[in-house]
Tab-separated table of C-alpha atoms in Angstrom:
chain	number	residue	atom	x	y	z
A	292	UNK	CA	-17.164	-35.129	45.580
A	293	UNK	CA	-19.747	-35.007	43.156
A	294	UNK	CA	-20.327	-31.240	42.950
A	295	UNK	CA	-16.623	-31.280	42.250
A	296	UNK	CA	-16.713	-33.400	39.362
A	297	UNK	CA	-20.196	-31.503	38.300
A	298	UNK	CA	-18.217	-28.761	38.090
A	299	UNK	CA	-15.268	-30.203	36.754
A	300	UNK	CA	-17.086	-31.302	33.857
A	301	UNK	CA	-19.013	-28.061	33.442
A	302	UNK	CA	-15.682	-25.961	33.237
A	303	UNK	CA	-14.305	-28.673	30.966
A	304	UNK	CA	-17.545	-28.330	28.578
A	305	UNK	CA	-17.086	-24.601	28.984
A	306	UNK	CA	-13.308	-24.600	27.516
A	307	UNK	CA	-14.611	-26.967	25.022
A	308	UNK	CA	-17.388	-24.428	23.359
A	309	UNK	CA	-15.070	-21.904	23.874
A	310	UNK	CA	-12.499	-23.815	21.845
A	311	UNK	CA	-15.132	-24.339	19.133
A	312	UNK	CA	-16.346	-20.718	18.727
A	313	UNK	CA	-15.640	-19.768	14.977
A	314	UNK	CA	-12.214	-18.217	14.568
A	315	UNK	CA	-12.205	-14.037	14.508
A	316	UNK	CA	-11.438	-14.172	10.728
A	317	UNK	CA	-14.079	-16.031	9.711
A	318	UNK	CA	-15.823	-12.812	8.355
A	319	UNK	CA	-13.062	-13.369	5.610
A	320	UNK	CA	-14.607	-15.837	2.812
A	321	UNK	CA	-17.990	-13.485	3.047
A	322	UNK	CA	-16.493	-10.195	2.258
A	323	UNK	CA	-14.399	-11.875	-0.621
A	324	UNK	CA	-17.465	-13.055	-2.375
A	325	UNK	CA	-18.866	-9.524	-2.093
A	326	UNK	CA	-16.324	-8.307	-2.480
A	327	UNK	CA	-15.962	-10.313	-6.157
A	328	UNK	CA	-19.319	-9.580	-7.030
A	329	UNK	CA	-18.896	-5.743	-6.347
A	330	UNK	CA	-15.371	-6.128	-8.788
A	331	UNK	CA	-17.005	-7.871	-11.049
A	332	UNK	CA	-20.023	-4.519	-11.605
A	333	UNK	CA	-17.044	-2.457	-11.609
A	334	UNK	CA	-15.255	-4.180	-14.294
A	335	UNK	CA	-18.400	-3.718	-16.666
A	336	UNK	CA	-18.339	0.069	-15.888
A	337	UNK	CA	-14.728	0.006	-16.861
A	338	UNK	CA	-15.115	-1.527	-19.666
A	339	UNK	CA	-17.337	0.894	-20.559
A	340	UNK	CA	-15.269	4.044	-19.815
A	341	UNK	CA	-12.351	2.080	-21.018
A	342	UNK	CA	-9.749	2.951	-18.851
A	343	UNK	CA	-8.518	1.612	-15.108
A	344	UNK	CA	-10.905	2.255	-12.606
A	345	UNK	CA	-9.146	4.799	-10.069
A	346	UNK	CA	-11.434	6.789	-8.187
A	347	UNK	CA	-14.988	8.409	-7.909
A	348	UNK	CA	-15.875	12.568	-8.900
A	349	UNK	CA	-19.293	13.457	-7.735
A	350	UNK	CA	-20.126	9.688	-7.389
A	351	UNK	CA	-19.266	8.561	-10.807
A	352	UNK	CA	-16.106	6.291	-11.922
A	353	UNK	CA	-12.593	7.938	-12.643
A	354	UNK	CA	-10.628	5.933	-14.766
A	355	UNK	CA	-6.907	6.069	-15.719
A	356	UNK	CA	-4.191	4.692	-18.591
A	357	UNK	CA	-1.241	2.882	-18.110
A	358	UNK	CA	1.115	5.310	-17.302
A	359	UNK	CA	-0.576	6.779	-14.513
A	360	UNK	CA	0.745	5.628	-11.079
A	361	UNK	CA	-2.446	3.308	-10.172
A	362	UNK	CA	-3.224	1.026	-13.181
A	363	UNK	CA	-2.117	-1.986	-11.675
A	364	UNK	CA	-4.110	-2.284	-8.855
A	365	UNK	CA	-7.233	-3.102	-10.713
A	366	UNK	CA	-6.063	-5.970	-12.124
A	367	UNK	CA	-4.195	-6.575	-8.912
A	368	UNK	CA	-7.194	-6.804	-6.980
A	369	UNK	CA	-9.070	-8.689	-9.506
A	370	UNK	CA	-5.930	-11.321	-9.063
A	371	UNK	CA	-6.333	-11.623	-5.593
A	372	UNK	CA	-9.929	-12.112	-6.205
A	373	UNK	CA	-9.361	-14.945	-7.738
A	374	UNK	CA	-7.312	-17.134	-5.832
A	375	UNK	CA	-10.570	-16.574	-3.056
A	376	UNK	CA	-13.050	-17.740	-4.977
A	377	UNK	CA	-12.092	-19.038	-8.280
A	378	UNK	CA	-14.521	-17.454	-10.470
A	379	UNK	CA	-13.315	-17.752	-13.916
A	380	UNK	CA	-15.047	-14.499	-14.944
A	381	UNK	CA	-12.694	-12.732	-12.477
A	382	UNK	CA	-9.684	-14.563	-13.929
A	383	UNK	CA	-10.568	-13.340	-17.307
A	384	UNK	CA	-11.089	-9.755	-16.267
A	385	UNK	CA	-7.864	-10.181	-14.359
A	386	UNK	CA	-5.927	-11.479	-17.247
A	387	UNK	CA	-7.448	-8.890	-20.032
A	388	UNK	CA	-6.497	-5.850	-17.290
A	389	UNK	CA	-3.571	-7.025	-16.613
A	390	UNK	CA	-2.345	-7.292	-19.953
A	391	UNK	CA	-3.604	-3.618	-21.376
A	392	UNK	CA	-0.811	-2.870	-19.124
A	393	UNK	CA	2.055	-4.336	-21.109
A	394	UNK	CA	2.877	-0.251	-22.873
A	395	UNK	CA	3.862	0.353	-19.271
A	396	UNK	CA	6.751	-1.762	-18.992
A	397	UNK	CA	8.623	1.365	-20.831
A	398	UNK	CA	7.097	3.384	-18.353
A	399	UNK	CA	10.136	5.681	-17.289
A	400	UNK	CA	8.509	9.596	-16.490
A	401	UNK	CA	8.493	8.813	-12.626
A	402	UNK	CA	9.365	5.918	-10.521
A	403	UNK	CA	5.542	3.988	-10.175
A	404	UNK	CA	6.642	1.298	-12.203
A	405	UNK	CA	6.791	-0.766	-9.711
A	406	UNK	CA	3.259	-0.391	-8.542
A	407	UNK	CA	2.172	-0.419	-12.232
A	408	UNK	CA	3.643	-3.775	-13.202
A	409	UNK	CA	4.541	-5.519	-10.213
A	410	UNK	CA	0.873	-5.217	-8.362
A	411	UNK	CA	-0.484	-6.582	-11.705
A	412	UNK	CA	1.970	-9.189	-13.713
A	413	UNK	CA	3.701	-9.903	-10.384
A	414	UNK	CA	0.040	-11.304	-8.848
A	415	UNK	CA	-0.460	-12.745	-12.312
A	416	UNK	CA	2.678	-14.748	-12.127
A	417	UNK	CA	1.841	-15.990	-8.760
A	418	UNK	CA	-1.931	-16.903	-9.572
A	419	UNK	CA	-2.059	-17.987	-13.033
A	420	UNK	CA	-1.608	-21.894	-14.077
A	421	UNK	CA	-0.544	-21.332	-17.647
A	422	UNK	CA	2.909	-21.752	-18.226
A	423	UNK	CA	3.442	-19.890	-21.615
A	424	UNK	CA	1.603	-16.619	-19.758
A	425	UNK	CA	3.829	-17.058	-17.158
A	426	UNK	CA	7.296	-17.217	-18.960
A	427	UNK	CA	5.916	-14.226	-21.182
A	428	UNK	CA	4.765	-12.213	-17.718
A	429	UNK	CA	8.425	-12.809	-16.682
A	430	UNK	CA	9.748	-11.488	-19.527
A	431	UNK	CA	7.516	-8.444	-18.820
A	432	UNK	CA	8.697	-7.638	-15.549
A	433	UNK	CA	12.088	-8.341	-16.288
A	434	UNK	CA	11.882	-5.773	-18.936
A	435	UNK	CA	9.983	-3.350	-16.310
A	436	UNK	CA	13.227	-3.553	-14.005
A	437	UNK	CA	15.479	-2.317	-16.775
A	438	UNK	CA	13.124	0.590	-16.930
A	439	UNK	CA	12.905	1.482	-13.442
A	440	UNK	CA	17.004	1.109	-13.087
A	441	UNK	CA	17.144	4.359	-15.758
A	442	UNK	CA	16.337	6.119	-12.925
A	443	UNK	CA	18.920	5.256	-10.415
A	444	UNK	CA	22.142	7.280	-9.621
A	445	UNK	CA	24.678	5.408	-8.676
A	446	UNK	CA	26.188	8.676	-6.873
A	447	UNK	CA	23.231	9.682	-5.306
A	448	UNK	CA	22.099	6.033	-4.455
A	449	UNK	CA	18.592	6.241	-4.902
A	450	UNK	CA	16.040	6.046	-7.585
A	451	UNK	CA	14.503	9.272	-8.801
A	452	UNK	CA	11.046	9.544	-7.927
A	453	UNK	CA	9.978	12.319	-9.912
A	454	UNK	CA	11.462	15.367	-12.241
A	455	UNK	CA	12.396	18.448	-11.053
A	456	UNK	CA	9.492	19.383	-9.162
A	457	UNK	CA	8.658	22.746	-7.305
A	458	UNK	CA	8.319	22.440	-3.224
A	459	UNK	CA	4.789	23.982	-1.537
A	460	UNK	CA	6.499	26.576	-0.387
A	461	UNK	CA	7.145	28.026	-3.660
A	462	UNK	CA	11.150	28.652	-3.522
A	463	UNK	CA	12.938	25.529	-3.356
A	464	UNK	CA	13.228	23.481	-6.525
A	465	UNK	CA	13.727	19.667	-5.922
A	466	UNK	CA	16.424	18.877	-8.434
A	467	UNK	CA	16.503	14.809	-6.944
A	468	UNK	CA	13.365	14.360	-5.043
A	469	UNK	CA	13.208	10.708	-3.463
A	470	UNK	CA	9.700	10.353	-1.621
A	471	UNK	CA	8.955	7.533	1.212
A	472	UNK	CA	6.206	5.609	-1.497
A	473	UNK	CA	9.266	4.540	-3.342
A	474	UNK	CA	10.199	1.954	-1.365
A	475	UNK	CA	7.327	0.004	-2.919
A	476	UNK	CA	9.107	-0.476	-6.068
A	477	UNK	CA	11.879	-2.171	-4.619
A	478	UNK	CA	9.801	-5.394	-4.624
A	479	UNK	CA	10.060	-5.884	-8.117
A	480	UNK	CA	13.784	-5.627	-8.649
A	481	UNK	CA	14.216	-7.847	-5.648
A	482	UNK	CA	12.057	-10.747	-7.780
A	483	UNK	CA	13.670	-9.825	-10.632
A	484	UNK	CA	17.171	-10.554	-9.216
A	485	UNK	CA	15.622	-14.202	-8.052
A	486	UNK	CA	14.301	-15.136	-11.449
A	487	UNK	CA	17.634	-13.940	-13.587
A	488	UNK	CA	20.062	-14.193	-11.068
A	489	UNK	CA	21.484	-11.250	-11.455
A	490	UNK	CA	22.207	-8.986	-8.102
A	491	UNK	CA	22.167	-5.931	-9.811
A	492	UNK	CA	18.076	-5.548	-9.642
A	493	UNK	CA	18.656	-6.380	-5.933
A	494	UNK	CA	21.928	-3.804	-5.104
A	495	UNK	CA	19.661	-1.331	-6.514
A	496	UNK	CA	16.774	-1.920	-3.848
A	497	UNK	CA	19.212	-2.445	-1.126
A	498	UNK	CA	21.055	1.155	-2.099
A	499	UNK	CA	18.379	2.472	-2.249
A	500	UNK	CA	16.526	0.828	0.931
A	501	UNK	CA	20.077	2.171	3.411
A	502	UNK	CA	19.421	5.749	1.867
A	503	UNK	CA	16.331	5.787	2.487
A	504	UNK	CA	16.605	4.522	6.761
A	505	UNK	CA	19.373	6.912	6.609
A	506	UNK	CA	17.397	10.273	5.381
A	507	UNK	CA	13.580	9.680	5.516
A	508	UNK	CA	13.559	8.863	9.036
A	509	UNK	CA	13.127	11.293	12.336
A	510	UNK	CA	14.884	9.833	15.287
A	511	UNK	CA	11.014	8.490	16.574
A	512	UNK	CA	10.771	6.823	13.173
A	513	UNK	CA	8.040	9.071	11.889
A	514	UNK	CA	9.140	9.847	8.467
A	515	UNK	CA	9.213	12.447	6.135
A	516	UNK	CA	7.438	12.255	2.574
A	517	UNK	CA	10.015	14.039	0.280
A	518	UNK	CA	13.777	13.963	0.537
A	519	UNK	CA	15.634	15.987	-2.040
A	520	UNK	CA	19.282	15.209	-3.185
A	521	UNK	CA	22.078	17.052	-4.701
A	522	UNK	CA	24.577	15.487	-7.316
A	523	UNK	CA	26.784	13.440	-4.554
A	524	UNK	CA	23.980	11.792	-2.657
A	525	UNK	CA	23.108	14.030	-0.109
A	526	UNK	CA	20.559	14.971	1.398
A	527	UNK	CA	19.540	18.940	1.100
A	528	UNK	CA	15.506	19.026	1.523
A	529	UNK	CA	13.345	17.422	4.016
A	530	UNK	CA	9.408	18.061	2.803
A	531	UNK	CA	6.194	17.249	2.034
A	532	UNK	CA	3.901	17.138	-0.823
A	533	UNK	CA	0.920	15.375	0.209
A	534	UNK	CA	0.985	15.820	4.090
A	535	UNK	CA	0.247	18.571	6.468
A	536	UNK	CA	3.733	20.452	6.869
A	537	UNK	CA	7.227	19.481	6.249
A	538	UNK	CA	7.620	18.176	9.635
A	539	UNK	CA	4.606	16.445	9.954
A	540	UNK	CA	4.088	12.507	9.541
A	541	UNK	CA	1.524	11.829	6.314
A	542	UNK	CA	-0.288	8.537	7.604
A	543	UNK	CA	-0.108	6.845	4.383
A	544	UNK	CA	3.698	8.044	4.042
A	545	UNK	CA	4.020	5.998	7.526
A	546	UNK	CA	1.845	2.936	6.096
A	547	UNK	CA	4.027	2.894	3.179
A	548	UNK	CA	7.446	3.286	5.424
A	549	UNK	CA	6.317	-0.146	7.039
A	550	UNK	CA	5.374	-1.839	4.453
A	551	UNK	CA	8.703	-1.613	2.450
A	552	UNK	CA	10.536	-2.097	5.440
A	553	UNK	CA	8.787	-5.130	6.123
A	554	UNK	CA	9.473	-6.516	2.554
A	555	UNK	CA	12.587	-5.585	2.397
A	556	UNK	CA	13.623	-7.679	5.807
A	557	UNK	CA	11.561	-10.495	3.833
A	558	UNK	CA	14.035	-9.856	0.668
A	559	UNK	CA	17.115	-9.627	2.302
A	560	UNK	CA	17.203	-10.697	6.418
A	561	UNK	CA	18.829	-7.614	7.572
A	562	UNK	CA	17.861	-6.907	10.824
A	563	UNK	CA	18.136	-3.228	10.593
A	564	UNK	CA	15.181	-3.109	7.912
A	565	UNK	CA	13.628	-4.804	10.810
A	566	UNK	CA	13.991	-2.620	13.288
A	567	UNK	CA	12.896	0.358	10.720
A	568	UNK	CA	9.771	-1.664	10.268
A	569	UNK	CA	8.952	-2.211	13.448
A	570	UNK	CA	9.965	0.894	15.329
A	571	UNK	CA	7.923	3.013	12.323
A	572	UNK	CA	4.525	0.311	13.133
A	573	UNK	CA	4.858	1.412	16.667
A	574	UNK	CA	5.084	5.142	16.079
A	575	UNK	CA	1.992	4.534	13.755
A	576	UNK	CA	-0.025	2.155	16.346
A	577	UNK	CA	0.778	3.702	19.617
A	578	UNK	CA	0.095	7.907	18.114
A	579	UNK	CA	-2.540	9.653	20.668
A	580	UNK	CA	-4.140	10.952	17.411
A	581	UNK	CA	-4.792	7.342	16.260
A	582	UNK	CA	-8.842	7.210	16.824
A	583	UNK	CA	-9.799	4.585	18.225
A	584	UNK	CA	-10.776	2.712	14.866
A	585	UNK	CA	-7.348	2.314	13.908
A	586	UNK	CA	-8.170	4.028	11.176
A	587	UNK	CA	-5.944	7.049	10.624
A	588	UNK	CA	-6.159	11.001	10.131
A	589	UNK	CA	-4.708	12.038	6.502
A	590	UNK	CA	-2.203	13.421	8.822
A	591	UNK	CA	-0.886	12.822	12.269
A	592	UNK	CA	0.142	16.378	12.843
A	593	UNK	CA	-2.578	18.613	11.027
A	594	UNK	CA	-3.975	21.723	12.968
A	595	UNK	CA	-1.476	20.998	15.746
A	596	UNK	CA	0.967	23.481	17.553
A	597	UNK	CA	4.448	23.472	16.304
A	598	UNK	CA	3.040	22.072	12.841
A	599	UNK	CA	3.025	25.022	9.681
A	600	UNK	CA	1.390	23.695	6.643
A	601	UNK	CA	2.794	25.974	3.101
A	602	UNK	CA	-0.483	25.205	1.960
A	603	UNK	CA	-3.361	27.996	1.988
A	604	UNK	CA	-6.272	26.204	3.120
A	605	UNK	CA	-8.403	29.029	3.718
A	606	UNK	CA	-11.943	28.837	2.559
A	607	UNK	CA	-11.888	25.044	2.595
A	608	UNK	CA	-13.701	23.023	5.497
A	609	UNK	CA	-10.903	20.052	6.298
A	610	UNK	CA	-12.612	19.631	10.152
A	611	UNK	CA	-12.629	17.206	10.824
A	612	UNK	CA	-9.966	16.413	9.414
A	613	UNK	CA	-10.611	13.396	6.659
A	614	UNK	CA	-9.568	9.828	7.530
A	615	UNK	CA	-7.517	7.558	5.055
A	616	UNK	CA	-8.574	4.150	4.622
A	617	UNK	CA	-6.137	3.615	2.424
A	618	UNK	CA	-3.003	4.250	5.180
A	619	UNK	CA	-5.267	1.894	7.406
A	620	UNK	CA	-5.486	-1.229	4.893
A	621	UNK	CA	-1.229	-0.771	3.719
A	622	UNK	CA	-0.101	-0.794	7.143
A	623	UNK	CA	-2.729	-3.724	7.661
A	624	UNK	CA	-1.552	-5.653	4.845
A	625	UNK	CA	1.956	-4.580	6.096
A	626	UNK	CA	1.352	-5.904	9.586
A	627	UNK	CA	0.230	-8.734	8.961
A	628	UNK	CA	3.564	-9.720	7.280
A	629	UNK	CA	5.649	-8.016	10.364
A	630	UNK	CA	3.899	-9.949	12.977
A	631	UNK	CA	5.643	-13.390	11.340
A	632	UNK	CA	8.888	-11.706	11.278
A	633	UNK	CA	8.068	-10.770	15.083
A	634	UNK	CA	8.368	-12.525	18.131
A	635	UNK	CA	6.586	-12.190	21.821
A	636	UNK	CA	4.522	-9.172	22.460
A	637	UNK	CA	5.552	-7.606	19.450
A	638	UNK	CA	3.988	-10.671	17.043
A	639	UNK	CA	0.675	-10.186	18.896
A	640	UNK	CA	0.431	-6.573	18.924
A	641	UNK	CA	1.214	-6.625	15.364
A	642	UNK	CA	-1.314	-8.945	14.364
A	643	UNK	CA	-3.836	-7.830	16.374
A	644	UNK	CA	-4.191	-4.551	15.210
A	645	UNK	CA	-4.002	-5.948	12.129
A	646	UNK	CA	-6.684	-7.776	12.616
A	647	UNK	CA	-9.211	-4.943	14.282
A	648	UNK	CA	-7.985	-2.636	11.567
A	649	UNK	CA	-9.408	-4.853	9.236
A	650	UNK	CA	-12.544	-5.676	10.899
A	651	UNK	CA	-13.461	-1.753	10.609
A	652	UNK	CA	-12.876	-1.601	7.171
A	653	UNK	CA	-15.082	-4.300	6.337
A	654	UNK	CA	-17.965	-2.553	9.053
A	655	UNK	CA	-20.631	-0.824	7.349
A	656	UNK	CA	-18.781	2.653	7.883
A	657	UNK	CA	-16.114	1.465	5.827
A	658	UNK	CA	-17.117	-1.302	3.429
A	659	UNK	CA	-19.775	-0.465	0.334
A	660	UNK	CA	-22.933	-1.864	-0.624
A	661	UNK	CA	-23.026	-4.041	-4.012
A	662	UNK	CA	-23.185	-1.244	-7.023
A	663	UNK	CA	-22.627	1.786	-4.976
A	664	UNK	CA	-19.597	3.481	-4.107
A	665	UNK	CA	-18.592	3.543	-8.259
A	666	UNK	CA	-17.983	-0.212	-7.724
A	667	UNK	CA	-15.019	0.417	-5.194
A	668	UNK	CA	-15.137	-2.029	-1.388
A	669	UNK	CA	-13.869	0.643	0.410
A	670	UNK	CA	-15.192	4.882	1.383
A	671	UNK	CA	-13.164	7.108	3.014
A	672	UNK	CA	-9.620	7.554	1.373
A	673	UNK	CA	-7.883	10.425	0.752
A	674	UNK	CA	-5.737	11.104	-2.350
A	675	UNK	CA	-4.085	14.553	-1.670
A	676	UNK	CA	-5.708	17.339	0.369
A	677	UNK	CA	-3.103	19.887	-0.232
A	678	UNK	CA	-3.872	19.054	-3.857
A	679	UNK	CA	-7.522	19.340	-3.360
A	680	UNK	CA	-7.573	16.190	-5.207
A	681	UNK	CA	-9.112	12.699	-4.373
A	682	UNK	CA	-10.267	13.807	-0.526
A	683	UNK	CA	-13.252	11.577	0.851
A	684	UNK	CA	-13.395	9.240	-1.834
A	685	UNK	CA	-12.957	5.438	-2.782
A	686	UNK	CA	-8.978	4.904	-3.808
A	687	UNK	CA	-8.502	1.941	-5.758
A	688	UNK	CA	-5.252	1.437	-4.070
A	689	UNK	CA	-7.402	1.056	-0.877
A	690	UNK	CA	-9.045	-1.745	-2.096
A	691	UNK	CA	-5.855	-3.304	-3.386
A	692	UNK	CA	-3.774	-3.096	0.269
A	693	UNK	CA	-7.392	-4.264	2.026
A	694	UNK	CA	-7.742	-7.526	-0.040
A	695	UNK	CA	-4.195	-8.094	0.372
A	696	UNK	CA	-4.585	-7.895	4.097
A	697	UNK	CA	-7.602	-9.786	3.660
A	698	UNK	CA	-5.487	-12.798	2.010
A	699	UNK	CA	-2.164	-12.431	4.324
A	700	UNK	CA	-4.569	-12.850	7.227
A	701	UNK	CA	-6.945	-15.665	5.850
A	702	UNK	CA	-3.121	-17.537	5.176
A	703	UNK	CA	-1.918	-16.919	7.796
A	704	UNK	CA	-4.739	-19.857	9.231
């Protein structure tokens, strides 16, 4: 009888330490105050080059204006910095970035406004105790929505995601290209409809949110980047611009498909947004080209049989072929979100790879040293390799999706 209760108690002590072993995520607060300190060297080399910190050429910082796609994340980041560790240095550099933004709210040449204003005065409205900033931020975005609504078609359904625009393979001409990333704009009209109370922001996102599942999707939910309309809303051109080949799945294209999918079902509770989300994070999760990092290819599809890219890459070494951290921390971020809309096997798949997605990026491979790396967190993005541009470098949309990620996560607790 007593070894029985010896061992009784010792497997009763034994659930007890495990019970009291620090919880997975607990890596969290350490890689936010890096994490601020590193933000807080690059905002001084910003300030230098006065412009938004976007990337890194030959190891130095690229910076950007306000009506490139990418300002907001800076200041986005720098937000979400913040609420972590409330350093009122951050908060400053957050507020002053955020506001050399404002020009933007006219921005109308492509459809980024979203990501320009929403990543930046949207976080601001969320994180910032001052009520007079907050009203005027409003006003902002609201004013940002009417922008990004000039470049809707009510006939075609969808907003316009850039001008006419010439296809890689050097014949067709997109008159009314629509490209997966623009489901990230939706967001903003969505909040803008809850704050004025008019639908109209909202019908918008939905239209264009039903085109979208309709056109951009394959029947294994791997999606295309660029769909190209005619005048009554149909769909004429399935391609790519920044992927492989025009039948190939673009990881970040995927990443982004998930994560508007996922907001979307957030915004509005239909259960076919879903379904998109989720069936397009299981195409993504469960690819035999995933490595084993969870952290993506550029492309699922490059080099493979069956798979013709327009693109001449001869003379340029792409093997192997460059990861994205960037697709890694937005489908992260995304996940995150999905596993609370999820239930059973499908909320702890979700969240799971969530989580060991995240615990690469912040590995050593992934995650910079204080004052290298241009002042970026994370290596290894890729911009656009048939563009030559941005391939093997720091992204500082990357940074923006990871700390987000980082926060839905550490919330999530």
């Amino acid at each position: 009888m007593r070894i029985k209760i010896t061992s009784l108690l010792a497997a009763a002590a034994s659930v007890l330490m495990i019970s009291m072993k620090p919880h997975q995520e607990d890596f969290i607060p350490e890689i936010f105050k890096k994490a601020d300190k590193q933000y807080n060297f690059l905002a001084k080399q910003a300030d230098v080059l006065n412009e938004f910190p976007r990337t890194t050429k030959d190891g130095k910082l690229v910076g950007t204006d306000e009506w490139d796609w990418t300002g907001g994340f800076f200041p986005g980041s720098l937000w979400y910095l913040y609420l972590q560790t409330a350093n009122e240095e951050t908060k400053d550099e957050a507020v002053k970035w955020t506001e050399k933004l404002e020009k933007a709210k006219d921005l109308d040449q492509h459809h980024d406004i979203g990501f320009v204003m929403y990543c930046s005065y949207g976080n601001a409205i969320k994180y910032l105790k001052d009520p007079a900033k907050v009203k005027e931020y409003k006003d902002i975005i609201i004013h940002s929505s009417n922008t990004a609504l000039k470049r809707f078609d009510e006939k075609v359904g969808v907003i316009k995601s850039w001008n006419e625009k010439k296809a890689w393979d050097n014949e067709t001409i997109w008159k009314y290209p629509v490209i997966i990333d623009n489901m990230m704009n939706l967001e903003m009209l969505c909040y803008t409809s809850d704050i004025t109370g008019d639908p109209k922001y909202k019908k918008v996102a939905i239209s264009h949110a039903d085109q979208t599942m309709k056109n951009h999707f394959r029947p294994d939910y791997s999606t295309y980047h660029v769909v190209d309309y005619d005048e009554t809303g149909k769909a004429i051109h399935h391609q790519t611009n920044q992927g492989y080949a025009d039948n190939s799945t673009w990881a970040r294209g995927q990443a982004w498909a998930i994560y508007g999918f996922t907001m979307m079902f957030r915004e509005t509770k239909d259960p076919e947004y879903l379904k998109t989300a989720q069936q397009a994070a299981r195409f993504y999760m469960n690819h035999p080209k995933l490595p084993s990092d969870k952290i993506p290819n550029w492309d699922f599809n490059a080099h493979q049989e069956g798979f013709k890219s327009d693109v001449d890459f001869t003379g340029r070494n792409i093997s192997p072929i460059p990861r994205d951290a960037s697709a890694a921390a937005i489908v992260a971020s995304a996940l995150v979100e999905l596993s609370t809309f999820s239930k059973g096997k499908d909320k702890k798949a979700f969240l799971d790879f969530a989580k060991e997605s995240l615990k690469t990026l912040s590995s050593p491979e992934y995650f910079a040293d204080y004052k290298t790396n241009g002042g970026f967190l994370l290596r290894h993005s890729v911009g656009s390799l048939p563009h030559n541009s941005e391939v093997d470098v720091p992204l500082t949309y990357a940074d923006y999706y990871y700390l987000e990620a980082l926060t839905r996560l550490k919330e999530l607790k």
